[in-house]
Short mmCIF file of C-alpha atoms in Angstrom, two decimals:
data_model
loop_
_atom_site.label_atom_id
_atom_site.label_comp_id
_atom_site.label_asym_id
_atom_site.label_seq_id
_atom_site.Cartn_x
_atom_site.Cartn_y
_atom_site.Cartn_z
CA UNK A 1 81.94 44.66 -80.08
CA UNK A 2 79.88 41.58 -80.98
CA UNK A 3 80.04 40.60 -84.65
CA UNK A 4 76.32 40.95 -84.93
CA UNK A 5 76.33 44.58 -83.77
CA UNK A 6 74.32 46.88 -85.99
CA UNK A 7 76.33 48.47 -88.79
CA UNK A 8 75.21 51.95 -87.78
CA UNK A 9 77.03 51.50 -84.44
CA UNK A 10 80.30 50.96 -86.32
CA UNK A 11 79.58 54.07 -88.32
CA UNK A 12 78.78 56.00 -85.14
CA UNK A 13 81.99 54.87 -83.50
CA UNK A 14 83.95 55.85 -86.59
CA UNK A 15 82.31 59.25 -86.74
CA UNK A 16 82.53 60.07 -83.02
CA UNK A 17 86.15 59.02 -82.49
CA UNK A 18 88.31 61.91 -81.18
CA UNK A 19 91.28 60.48 -83.08
CA UNK A 20 91.48 61.06 -86.84
CA UNK A 21 90.46 57.90 -88.72
CA UNK A 22 90.69 57.27 -92.47
CA UNK A 23 89.53 54.27 -94.53
CA UNK A 24 91.88 53.48 -97.43
CA UNK A 25 91.56 51.12 -100.32
CA UNK A 26 94.36 48.84 -101.46
CA UNK A 27 95.92 51.60 -103.56
CA UNK A 28 95.95 54.09 -100.73
CA UNK A 29 93.03 56.21 -101.84
CA UNK A 30 90.72 57.63 -99.19
CA UNK A 31 87.39 55.87 -98.97
CA UNK A 32 86.10 57.72 -95.92
CA UNK A 33 87.37 59.95 -93.10
CA UNK A 34 85.79 61.07 -89.85
CA UNK A 35 85.35 64.66 -88.71
CA UNK A 36 88.58 64.50 -86.61
CA UNK A 37 90.50 63.59 -89.77
CA UNK A 38 88.86 66.43 -91.66
CA UNK A 39 89.92 68.89 -88.96
CA UNK A 40 93.45 67.49 -88.95
CA UNK A 41 93.85 67.75 -92.72
CA UNK A 42 91.75 70.91 -93.01
CA UNK A 43 90.09 69.16 -95.95
CA UNK A 44 86.34 68.48 -96.27
CA UNK A 45 85.37 64.86 -96.61
CA UNK A 46 83.84 65.33 -100.04
CA UNK A 47 87.10 66.82 -101.31
CA UNK A 48 89.34 64.21 -99.67
CA UNK A 49 87.42 61.10 -100.70
CA UNK A 50 88.90 59.35 -103.72
CA UNK A 51 92.25 61.16 -103.42
CA UNK A 52 95.48 59.44 -102.44
CA UNK A 53 96.16 59.70 -98.73
CA UNK A 54 99.75 60.88 -99.40
CA UNK A 55 98.33 63.78 -101.40
CA UNK A 56 95.92 64.90 -98.66
CA UNK A 57 98.16 64.38 -95.61
CA UNK A 58 101.54 64.91 -97.32
CA UNK A 59 103.57 62.70 -94.96
CA UNK A 60 107.35 63.05 -94.91
CA UNK A 61 107.60 59.37 -95.86
CA UNK A 62 105.00 57.89 -98.31
CA UNK A 63 102.70 55.26 -96.86
CA UNK A 64 102.80 52.99 -99.93
CA UNK A 65 105.41 50.53 -98.64
CA UNK A 66 103.82 50.25 -95.24
CA UNK A 67 100.38 49.83 -96.81
CA UNK A 68 101.66 46.96 -98.99
CA UNK A 69 103.03 45.19 -95.89
CA UNK A 70 99.68 45.50 -94.09
CA UNK A 71 97.81 44.11 -97.11
CA UNK A 72 100.30 41.30 -97.55
CA UNK A 73 100.53 40.22 -93.92
CA UNK A 74 96.94 40.98 -92.99
CA UNK A 75 98.41 42.45 -89.76
CA UNK A 76 98.48 45.99 -88.33
CA UNK A 77 101.62 48.12 -88.60
CA UNK A 78 102.62 51.10 -86.47
CA UNK A 79 103.58 54.28 -88.22
CA UNK A 80 107.30 55.20 -88.14
CA UNK A 81 108.55 57.24 -85.16
CA UNK A 82 108.36 61.01 -85.61
CA UNK A 83 105.84 60.55 -88.45
CA UNK A 84 105.39 64.07 -89.83
CA UNK A 85 102.51 65.47 -91.87
CA UNK A 86 103.13 68.49 -94.10
CA UNK A 87 99.54 69.66 -94.41
CA UNK A 88 98.12 71.91 -97.11
CA UNK A 89 97.88 74.92 -94.86
CA UNK A 90 101.65 74.69 -94.22
CA UNK A 91 100.94 73.23 -90.84
CA UNK A 92 103.39 70.60 -89.64
CA UNK A 93 101.97 67.90 -87.42
CA UNK A 94 103.76 65.10 -85.60
CA UNK A 95 101.57 62.02 -85.47
CA UNK A 96 101.48 58.58 -84.02
CA UNK A 97 99.22 55.84 -85.32
CA UNK A 98 98.86 52.58 -87.19
CA UNK A 99 97.56 50.94 -90.33
CA UNK A 100 95.14 48.08 -89.60
CA UNK A 101 93.57 45.77 -92.24
CA UNK A 102 89.79 45.33 -92.21
CA UNK A 103 89.31 41.68 -93.15
CA UNK A 104 85.82 40.41 -94.07
CA UNK A 105 84.51 36.98 -93.03
CA UNK A 106 85.69 35.55 -96.34
CA UNK A 107 89.25 36.62 -95.57
CA UNK A 108 89.42 39.33 -98.09
CA UNK A 109 90.83 42.75 -97.09
CA UNK A 110 87.99 45.19 -97.61
CA UNK A 111 89.88 48.29 -96.52
CA UNK A 112 92.73 49.57 -94.36
CA UNK A 113 92.05 51.78 -91.33
CA UNK A 114 94.57 54.58 -90.79
CA UNK A 115 94.34 55.73 -87.16
CA UNK A 116 96.22 58.94 -86.28
CA UNK A 117 96.88 60.93 -83.13
CA UNK A 118 98.29 64.46 -83.16
CA UNK A 119 101.23 64.39 -80.77
CA UNK A 120 102.79 67.65 -81.87
CA UNK A 121 102.28 69.42 -78.54
CA UNK A 122 103.10 66.30 -76.61
CA UNK A 123 106.40 65.91 -78.43
CA UNK A 124 107.13 69.59 -78.04
CA UNK A 125 106.44 69.32 -74.31
CA UNK A 126 108.59 66.19 -74.12
CA UNK A 127 111.45 67.91 -75.90
CA UNK A 128 111.06 70.95 -73.66
CA UNK A 129 111.05 68.70 -70.60
CA UNK A 130 114.07 66.86 -71.94
CA UNK A 131 115.90 70.11 -72.61
CA UNK A 132 114.94 71.43 -69.21
CA UNK A 133 116.12 68.21 -67.59
CA UNK A 134 119.41 68.44 -69.46
CA UNK A 135 119.86 72.04 -68.38
CA UNK A 136 118.97 71.13 -64.82
CA UNK A 137 121.39 68.22 -64.88
CA UNK A 138 124.13 70.48 -66.27
CA UNK A 139 123.37 73.12 -63.66
CA UNK A 140 123.49 70.58 -60.83
CA UNK A 141 126.70 69.14 -62.22
CA UNK A 142 128.23 72.62 -62.43
CA UNK A 143 127.59 73.27 -58.74
CA UNK A 144 130.50 73.16 -56.33
CA UNK A 145 127.92 71.89 -53.84
CA UNK A 146 127.24 68.19 -53.46
CA UNK A 147 123.74 67.20 -54.62
CA UNK A 148 122.24 63.76 -54.01
CA UNK A 149 118.89 62.00 -54.14
CA UNK A 150 118.03 58.81 -52.26
CA UNK A 151 114.68 57.13 -52.82
CA UNK A 152 112.22 56.18 -50.12
CA UNK A 153 114.11 52.91 -49.58
CA UNK A 154 117.32 54.91 -49.07
CA UNK A 155 118.77 53.77 -52.42
CA UNK A 156 121.04 56.13 -54.31
CA UNK A 157 119.22 57.54 -57.35
CA UNK A 158 121.21 60.60 -58.35
CA UNK A 159 124.39 62.42 -57.40
CA UNK A 160 126.64 65.00 -59.00
CA UNK A 161 130.42 65.00 -59.29
CA UNK A 162 130.81 67.42 -56.38
CA UNK A 163 128.98 65.01 -54.06
CA UNK A 164 131.33 62.20 -54.98
CA UNK A 165 134.43 64.38 -54.56
CA UNK A 166 133.39 65.34 -51.02
CA UNK A 167 133.62 61.74 -49.85
CA UNK A 168 136.80 60.19 -51.30
CA UNK A 169 136.63 57.46 -48.63
CA UNK A 170 133.20 56.40 -49.96
CA UNK A 171 133.85 56.56 -53.73
CA UNK A 172 133.69 52.79 -54.24
CA UNK A 173 130.17 52.65 -52.77
CA UNK A 174 128.74 55.78 -54.40
CA UNK A 175 126.97 53.87 -57.14
CA UNK A 176 123.38 53.98 -58.32
CA UNK A 177 121.21 51.57 -56.37
CA UNK A 178 123.49 51.29 -53.33
CA UNK A 179 121.94 52.17 -50.00
CA UNK A 180 122.91 55.05 -47.81
CA UNK A 181 124.19 52.58 -45.24
CA UNK A 182 126.40 50.97 -47.91
CA UNK A 183 128.01 54.35 -48.54
CA UNK A 184 128.52 55.06 -44.83
CA UNK A 185 130.07 51.66 -44.13
CA UNK A 186 132.45 52.03 -47.07
CA UNK A 187 133.63 55.28 -45.53
CA UNK A 188 134.20 53.53 -42.19
CA UNK A 189 136.28 50.86 -43.90
CA UNK A 190 138.55 53.68 -45.07
CA UNK A 191 138.73 55.33 -41.64
CA UNK A 192 136.39 58.28 -42.15
CA UNK A 193 135.14 57.92 -38.57
CA UNK A 194 138.45 57.52 -36.72
CA UNK A 195 138.74 61.20 -35.70
CA UNK A 196 135.44 60.97 -33.80
CA UNK A 197 136.46 58.35 -31.29
CA UNK A 198 133.28 56.38 -32.12
CA UNK A 199 133.17 52.75 -33.13
CA UNK A 200 132.04 51.87 -36.64
CA UNK A 201 128.57 50.85 -35.44
CA UNK A 202 128.17 54.03 -33.39
CA UNK A 203 129.24 56.16 -36.36
CA UNK A 204 126.89 54.36 -38.75
CA UNK A 205 123.96 54.63 -36.31
CA UNK A 206 124.57 58.37 -35.86
CA UNK A 207 124.73 59.04 -39.62
CA UNK A 208 121.59 56.97 -40.29
CA UNK A 209 119.73 58.87 -37.58
CA UNK A 210 120.70 62.20 -39.14
CA UNK A 211 119.79 60.99 -42.63
CA UNK A 212 116.34 59.98 -41.42
CA UNK A 213 115.65 63.40 -39.91
CA UNK A 214 115.39 65.54 -43.05
CA UNK A 215 115.04 69.26 -42.57
CA UNK A 216 117.80 69.63 -39.97
CA UNK A 217 121.13 71.25 -40.77
CA UNK A 218 124.31 69.56 -39.55
CA UNK A 219 127.94 70.53 -39.63
CA UNK A 220 130.06 67.40 -39.41
CA UNK A 221 133.72 66.59 -39.64
CA UNK A 222 134.71 63.89 -42.11
CA UNK A 223 138.42 63.19 -41.87
CA UNK A 224 140.16 66.52 -42.44
CA UNK A 225 137.04 68.17 -43.92
CA UNK A 226 134.06 69.98 -42.44
CA UNK A 227 130.83 69.50 -44.38
CA UNK A 228 127.45 71.18 -43.88
CA UNK A 229 124.55 68.78 -44.54
CA UNK A 230 121.01 69.86 -45.42
CA UNK A 231 118.31 67.44 -46.57
CA UNK A 232 114.59 67.37 -47.28
CA UNK A 233 111.94 64.79 -48.07
CA UNK A 234 110.06 64.86 -51.39
CA UNK A 235 106.36 63.95 -51.72
CA UNK A 236 107.23 60.46 -52.98
CA UNK A 237 109.23 59.77 -49.82
CA UNK A 238 112.66 60.19 -51.39
CA UNK A 239 115.39 62.34 -49.87
CA UNK A 240 117.20 65.21 -51.56
CA UNK A 241 120.35 66.49 -49.93
CA UNK A 242 122.91 69.26 -50.26
CA UNK A 243 126.49 68.85 -49.08
CA UNK A 244 128.66 71.98 -48.76
CA UNK A 245 132.38 71.90 -48.04
CA UNK A 246 132.72 74.50 -45.26
CA UNK A 247 136.24 73.51 -44.22
CA UNK A 248 137.68 76.99 -44.88
CA UNK A 249 134.79 78.64 -43.07
CA UNK A 250 135.12 76.22 -40.15
CA UNK A 251 138.86 76.83 -39.93
CA UNK A 252 138.17 80.57 -39.77
CA UNK A 253 135.53 79.90 -37.12
CA UNK A 254 137.95 77.75 -35.12
CA UNK A 255 140.67 80.38 -35.50
CA UNK A 256 138.26 83.06 -34.26
CA UNK A 257 137.29 80.81 -31.36
CA UNK A 258 140.95 80.26 -30.47
CA UNK A 259 141.48 84.01 -30.68
CA UNK A 260 138.42 84.60 -28.49
CA UNK A 261 139.68 82.07 -25.95
CA UNK A 262 143.12 83.69 -26.02
CA UNK A 263 141.59 87.12 -25.39
CA UNK A 264 139.55 85.55 -22.60
CA UNK A 265 142.72 84.04 -21.15
CA UNK A 266 144.45 87.42 -21.28
CA UNK A 267 141.50 89.15 -19.64
CA UNK A 268 141.33 86.48 -16.94
CA UNK A 269 145.08 86.70 -16.29
CA UNK A 270 145.98 90.38 -16.32
CA UNK A 271 145.66 92.08 -12.91
CA UNK A 272 143.52 94.83 -14.39
CA UNK A 273 139.82 95.58 -14.35
CA UNK A 274 138.73 95.78 -18.00
CA UNK A 275 135.26 96.46 -19.41
CA UNK A 276 133.78 97.34 -22.79
CA UNK A 277 130.33 98.94 -22.69
CA UNK A 278 127.97 100.12 -25.40
CA UNK A 279 126.49 103.60 -25.43
CA UNK A 280 123.63 102.40 -23.23
CA UNK A 281 126.06 101.20 -20.57
CA UNK A 282 125.55 97.47 -21.17
CA UNK A 283 128.62 95.31 -20.70
CA UNK A 284 129.90 93.74 -23.93
CA UNK A 285 133.12 92.37 -22.48
CA UNK A 286 134.48 92.15 -18.94
CA UNK A 287 137.62 90.76 -17.35
CA UNK A 288 137.62 88.22 -14.55
CA UNK A 289 138.97 90.89 -12.18
CA UNK A 290 135.92 93.04 -12.89
CA UNK A 291 133.54 90.18 -12.17
CA UNK A 292 135.32 89.43 -8.90
CA UNK A 293 135.19 93.09 -7.94
CA UNK A 294 131.41 92.99 -8.14
CA UNK A 295 130.99 89.50 -6.62
CA UNK A 296 129.63 88.02 -9.86
CA UNK A 297 130.80 85.98 -12.86
CA UNK A 298 131.88 87.05 -16.32
CA UNK A 299 128.71 85.52 -17.79
CA UNK A 300 126.63 87.19 -15.09
CA UNK A 301 128.08 90.63 -15.85
CA UNK A 302 127.86 90.62 -19.66
CA UNK A 303 124.69 92.26 -20.91
CA UNK A 304 124.10 94.17 -17.67
CA UNK A 305 124.80 97.73 -16.62
CA UNK A 306 126.65 98.90 -13.53
CA UNK A 307 123.28 99.80 -12.06
CA UNK A 308 122.34 96.10 -12.16
CA UNK A 309 125.34 95.17 -10.00
CA UNK A 310 125.93 95.76 -6.25
CA UNK A 311 127.18 99.33 -5.81
CA UNK A 312 126.91 102.56 -3.87
CA UNK A 313 125.32 105.67 -5.32
CA UNK A 314 128.49 107.76 -5.04
CA UNK A 315 130.45 105.19 -7.05
CA UNK A 316 127.71 104.94 -9.69
CA UNK A 317 127.70 108.72 -10.01
CA UNK A 318 131.44 108.81 -10.77
CA UNK A 319 131.16 106.00 -13.32
CA UNK A 320 128.20 107.58 -15.10
CA UNK A 321 129.91 110.97 -15.16
CA UNK A 322 133.04 109.48 -16.76
CA UNK A 323 130.96 107.63 -19.38
CA UNK A 324 129.14 110.79 -20.37
CA UNK A 325 132.40 112.74 -20.59
CA UNK A 326 134.04 110.10 -22.82
CA UNK A 327 131.08 110.08 -25.24
CA UNK A 328 130.84 113.86 -25.26
CA UNK A 329 134.55 114.61 -25.74
CA UNK A 330 135.56 111.41 -27.57
CA UNK A 331 138.82 111.60 -25.65
CA UNK A 332 140.36 109.58 -22.79
CA UNK A 333 139.17 110.41 -19.28
CA UNK A 334 140.90 109.31 -16.06
CA UNK A 335 139.80 109.31 -12.42
CA UNK A 336 140.81 107.84 -9.09
CA UNK A 337 137.87 106.75 -6.96
CA UNK A 338 137.04 104.25 -4.27
CA UNK A 339 135.01 101.10 -4.72
CA UNK A 340 133.27 99.83 -1.63
CA UNK A 341 131.65 96.40 -1.46
CA UNK A 342 129.41 95.18 1.33
CA UNK A 343 131.35 93.53 4.16
CA UNK A 344 134.72 94.50 2.70
CA UNK A 345 137.11 97.40 2.94
CA UNK A 346 137.21 100.16 0.35
CA UNK A 347 139.45 99.58 -2.64
CA UNK A 348 140.99 102.44 -4.58
CA UNK A 349 140.91 102.23 -8.38
CA UNK A 350 142.74 104.32 -10.97
CA UNK A 351 140.45 104.21 -14.01
CA UNK A 352 141.12 105.31 -17.59
CA UNK A 353 138.24 105.32 -20.08
CA UNK A 354 138.65 105.79 -23.83
CA UNK A 355 136.21 105.78 -26.77
CA UNK A 356 136.31 102.56 -28.80
CA UNK A 357 134.97 103.12 -32.34
CA UNK A 358 134.27 100.24 -34.75
CA UNK A 359 134.65 100.51 -38.53
CA UNK A 360 130.92 101.11 -38.95
CA UNK A 361 131.06 104.00 -36.50
CA UNK A 362 129.55 102.15 -33.54
CA UNK A 363 131.01 103.64 -30.37
CA UNK A 364 131.82 101.72 -27.21
CA UNK A 365 133.57 102.70 -23.98
CA UNK A 366 136.75 100.86 -23.03
CA UNK A 367 137.62 101.13 -19.35
CA UNK A 368 140.88 99.97 -17.77
CA UNK A 369 141.12 100.08 -13.99
CA UNK A 370 144.16 99.47 -11.82
CA UNK A 371 143.76 98.53 -8.17
CA UNK A 372 145.99 101.03 -6.37
CA UNK A 373 144.79 100.17 -2.87
CA UNK A 374 148.20 98.85 -1.83
CA UNK A 375 149.89 101.89 -3.38
CA UNK A 376 147.43 104.18 -1.66
CA UNK A 377 148.00 102.47 1.68
CA UNK A 378 151.77 102.66 1.10
CA UNK A 379 151.51 106.38 0.32
CA UNK A 380 149.48 106.94 3.47
CA UNK A 381 152.02 104.92 5.45
CA UNK A 382 154.89 106.89 3.89
CA UNK A 383 153.14 110.18 4.68
CA UNK A 384 152.72 109.12 8.30
CA UNK A 385 156.33 107.91 8.39
CA UNK A 386 157.63 111.18 6.96
CA UNK A 387 155.61 113.13 9.51
CA UNK A 388 157.04 110.97 12.29
CA UNK A 389 160.56 111.38 10.93
CA UNK A 390 160.05 115.16 10.75
CA UNK A 391 158.95 115.14 14.38
CA UNK A 392 161.93 113.03 15.33
CA UNK A 393 164.20 115.34 13.28
CA UNK A 394 162.96 118.35 15.20
CA UNK A 395 163.44 116.51 18.47
CA UNK A 396 166.96 115.48 17.45
CA UNK A 397 167.72 119.05 16.33
CA UNK A 398 166.72 120.27 19.81
CA UNK A 399 168.87 117.60 21.43
CA UNK A 400 171.76 118.48 19.11
CA UNK A 401 171.53 122.14 20.08
CA UNK A 402 171.69 121.14 23.70
CA UNK A 403 174.67 118.89 23.00
CA UNK A 404 176.43 121.66 21.08
CA UNK A 405 175.92 124.06 23.95
CA UNK A 406 177.18 121.42 26.31
CA UNK A 407 180.20 120.78 24.11
CA UNK A 408 180.96 124.50 23.98
CA UNK A 409 180.74 124.63 27.76
CA UNK A 410 182.92 121.54 28.05
CA UNK A 411 185.49 123.06 25.69
CA UNK A 412 185.44 126.25 27.70
CA UNK A 413 185.89 124.32 30.93
CA UNK A 414 188.46 121.89 29.47
CA UNK A 415 190.59 124.71 28.01
CA UNK A 416 190.71 127.53 30.64
CA UNK A 417 192.93 130.52 29.93
CA UNK A 418 194.53 131.59 33.22
CA UNK A 419 196.37 134.86 33.92
CA UNK A 420 199.03 133.69 36.37
CA UNK A 421 200.69 137.10 36.56
CA UNK A 422 200.52 140.43 34.87
CA UNK A 423 201.78 139.79 31.39
CA UNK A 424 201.69 135.96 31.71
CA UNK A 425 198.85 133.68 30.50
CA UNK A 426 198.66 129.91 30.93
CA UNK A 427 196.53 127.37 29.01
CA UNK A 428 196.50 123.81 30.37
CA UNK A 429 195.50 121.30 27.63
CA UNK A 430 193.86 118.05 28.63
CA UNK A 431 192.78 115.29 26.23
CA UNK A 432 192.98 115.27 22.45
CA UNK A 433 193.66 118.35 20.38
CA UNK A 434 191.65 118.01 17.16
CA UNK A 435 191.11 120.61 14.46
CA UNK A 436 188.03 122.13 16.06
CA UNK A 437 189.56 122.36 19.52
CA UNK A 438 192.86 123.72 18.17
CA UNK A 439 191.04 126.48 16.30
CA UNK A 440 188.98 127.29 19.40
CA UNK A 441 192.09 127.42 21.67
CA UNK A 442 193.97 129.54 19.14
CA UNK A 443 191.10 132.02 18.78
CA UNK A 444 190.51 132.43 22.52
CA UNK A 445 194.20 132.59 23.42
CA UNK A 446 194.95 135.22 20.82
CA UNK A 447 191.97 137.29 21.99
CA UNK A 448 193.28 137.14 25.59
CA UNK A 449 196.81 138.08 24.53
CA UNK A 450 195.48 141.19 22.85
CA UNK A 451 193.06 142.01 25.65
CA UNK A 452 195.56 141.63 28.49
CA UNK A 453 198.66 142.77 26.66
CA UNK A 454 200.42 139.59 27.81
CA UNK A 455 204.12 139.11 27.05
CA UNK A 456 204.05 135.33 27.50
CA UNK A 457 201.50 132.61 26.78
CA UNK A 458 202.27 129.27 28.37
CA UNK A 459 200.71 126.18 26.75
CA UNK A 460 200.86 123.27 29.15
CA UNK A 461 200.51 119.84 27.52
CA UNK A 462 200.84 117.83 30.72
CA UNK A 463 197.27 116.49 30.19
CA UNK A 464 198.01 115.23 26.68
CA UNK A 465 199.04 111.58 26.82
CA UNK A 466 200.40 111.29 23.30
CA UNK A 467 201.19 113.62 20.46
CA UNK A 468 200.75 112.69 16.82
CA UNK A 469 201.77 114.72 13.79
CA UNK A 470 198.45 116.60 13.68
CA UNK A 471 198.61 117.54 17.39
CA UNK A 472 202.23 118.67 17.09
CA UNK A 473 201.36 120.76 14.07
CA UNK A 474 198.49 122.40 15.99
CA UNK A 475 200.89 123.29 18.89
CA UNK A 476 203.49 124.76 16.55
CA UNK A 477 200.83 126.83 14.76
CA UNK A 478 199.49 128.20 18.10
CA UNK A 479 203.02 129.26 19.15
CA UNK A 480 203.63 130.96 15.78
CA UNK A 481 200.31 132.80 15.99
CA UNK A 482 201.20 134.10 19.48
CA UNK A 483 204.58 135.28 18.18
CA UNK A 484 202.85 137.28 15.41
CA UNK A 485 201.08 139.28 18.14
CA UNK A 486 204.44 140.22 19.74
CA UNK A 487 204.20 137.76 22.60
CA UNK A 488 206.20 134.59 23.25
CA UNK A 489 204.70 131.14 23.26
CA UNK A 490 206.07 128.64 25.78
CA UNK A 491 205.42 124.88 25.81
CA UNK A 492 205.50 123.18 29.17
CA UNK A 493 204.68 119.74 30.52
CA UNK A 494 206.45 117.77 27.80
CA UNK A 495 207.13 114.42 29.42
CA UNK A 496 209.40 111.64 28.23
CA UNK A 497 206.66 109.83 26.23
CA UNK A 498 205.55 113.03 24.50
CA UNK A 499 209.14 114.05 23.81
CA UNK A 500 209.88 110.65 22.33
CA UNK A 501 206.76 110.79 20.17
CA UNK A 502 207.57 114.27 18.90
CA UNK A 503 211.09 113.24 18.02
CA UNK A 504 209.78 110.10 16.30
CA UNK A 505 207.56 112.07 13.99
CA UNK A 506 210.20 114.72 13.31
CA UNK A 507 208.52 117.79 14.83
CA UNK A 508 210.57 120.94 14.31
CA UNK A 509 210.48 122.91 17.62
CA UNK A 510 213.34 125.20 16.76
CA UNK A 511 212.56 128.67 18.04
CA UNK A 512 209.97 127.33 20.48
CA UNK A 513 210.74 127.70 24.22
CA UNK A 514 209.98 124.53 26.16
CA UNK A 515 210.10 123.62 29.85
CA UNK A 516 209.51 120.41 31.71
CA UNK A 517 206.60 121.64 33.78
CA UNK A 518 204.27 124.54 34.22
CA UNK A 519 205.99 125.86 37.35
CA UNK A 520 209.31 126.13 35.62
CA UNK A 521 207.71 127.87 32.69
CA UNK A 522 205.98 130.42 34.94
CA UNK A 523 209.20 131.17 36.87
CA UNK A 524 211.15 131.79 33.67
CA UNK A 525 208.44 134.06 32.32
CA UNK A 526 208.25 136.03 35.54
CA UNK A 527 212.02 136.56 35.62
CA UNK A 528 211.89 137.82 32.07
CA UNK A 529 209.32 140.45 32.85
CA UNK A 530 210.66 143.94 33.59
CA UNK A 531 210.95 144.83 37.28
CA UNK A 532 208.19 146.98 38.62
CA UNK A 533 208.95 150.27 40.23
#
């Protein structure tokens, strides 16, 4: 204000000031105070004037020393920090301000101006903000989540301990004021990028690109750790980011993926048709065999119903009926039915369906089908083969009956029993004499002896080329059987070879009448018969 300004303007400025102003004399007594000072001290001007300022304002530290310095130096002095007024109404006010000397043109100090400003609320707000900031800082520091702030120039402005611990390869560069690129390159120097197969420049470029796209969520591998990154841009252009160590979660995810792939491998390998459907019939899981059965892919079958796939109505009816029965009974159901695809032969499937209930009670239908086409064809072939064998058996049985009749006839013809004279029978034997034939000869010969009352039965072995122990035994037994009926058995036709054989095997023919030929045997028998009269 110009020095020649009217005095009433100074007075007006003093009066209208929003800050409390007091004029003090050299001893610190109040000469004048404006309305703002009256309101601050809750003291009318008339009461305050002439009183010491320390008595009216009751500061925590007297103003005397400071006032002496202002008067001595003829220079303004700021009030001490946290200057506190203990006012008469027990109100405590924090104030800022100064003491300024009012020097007249002659150089004398006419008065001292005490300018005050009530900063009680401001200081309270500052302390509250400071406390809140401290609590926020402590809260951020207590997080097990990395927290970081980069300014608009990508310079590091804040980070918590968790952020630093997530990147041990970058610790040396995680310092206030370093750029994001500085941090990334420090990590590359310590090999943080080697698992990726990228060069250092490629890795740095990729991380910078992600950093400059705030709002996206990334899951990235850093060495042996998996970290989820989320960032956002603040109004001033700075970046705030969260870094979460999701290694354990990722390992579980990878383990589940390996398990899923293993289950997929099993389903694609086993020679079974496997499906899992929900209650609405939509496929939740299918095997490769199932997809091939319906001329589709695993991906193409999942989410669809059987009705969406190529089929015939009869087949769909069986499948739907089994599904309904499983859900109604909540028990396994099995069927054998055919599956017919266009331009291919029918395939027979043995299907078992069971209810599959999750822990929350959600019910699915698990179906396991076995392709029994080859088995079915084999069974049909075996049935046809058995029928053919039965037919052949019957044909062979007929042929065998004919053969047996023929053999009986042959035996009858090959072993004739001849009555050469009254009381004399003759049986010429030709060929081998086995057990069956010996029994047959014995039976017939004995019957004829009884029927004819014969006294002699001649057994001619001229037709037998050789005699073994079994044959000799048969002959001896026949002779003994004839003797038991009261007749005499006679052996004829024993040639040199047969005689030698019988002696070689030690046949006992004692008591058995033998002759060299049939004629001699007949003559002897005839002479032994009583003479007729």
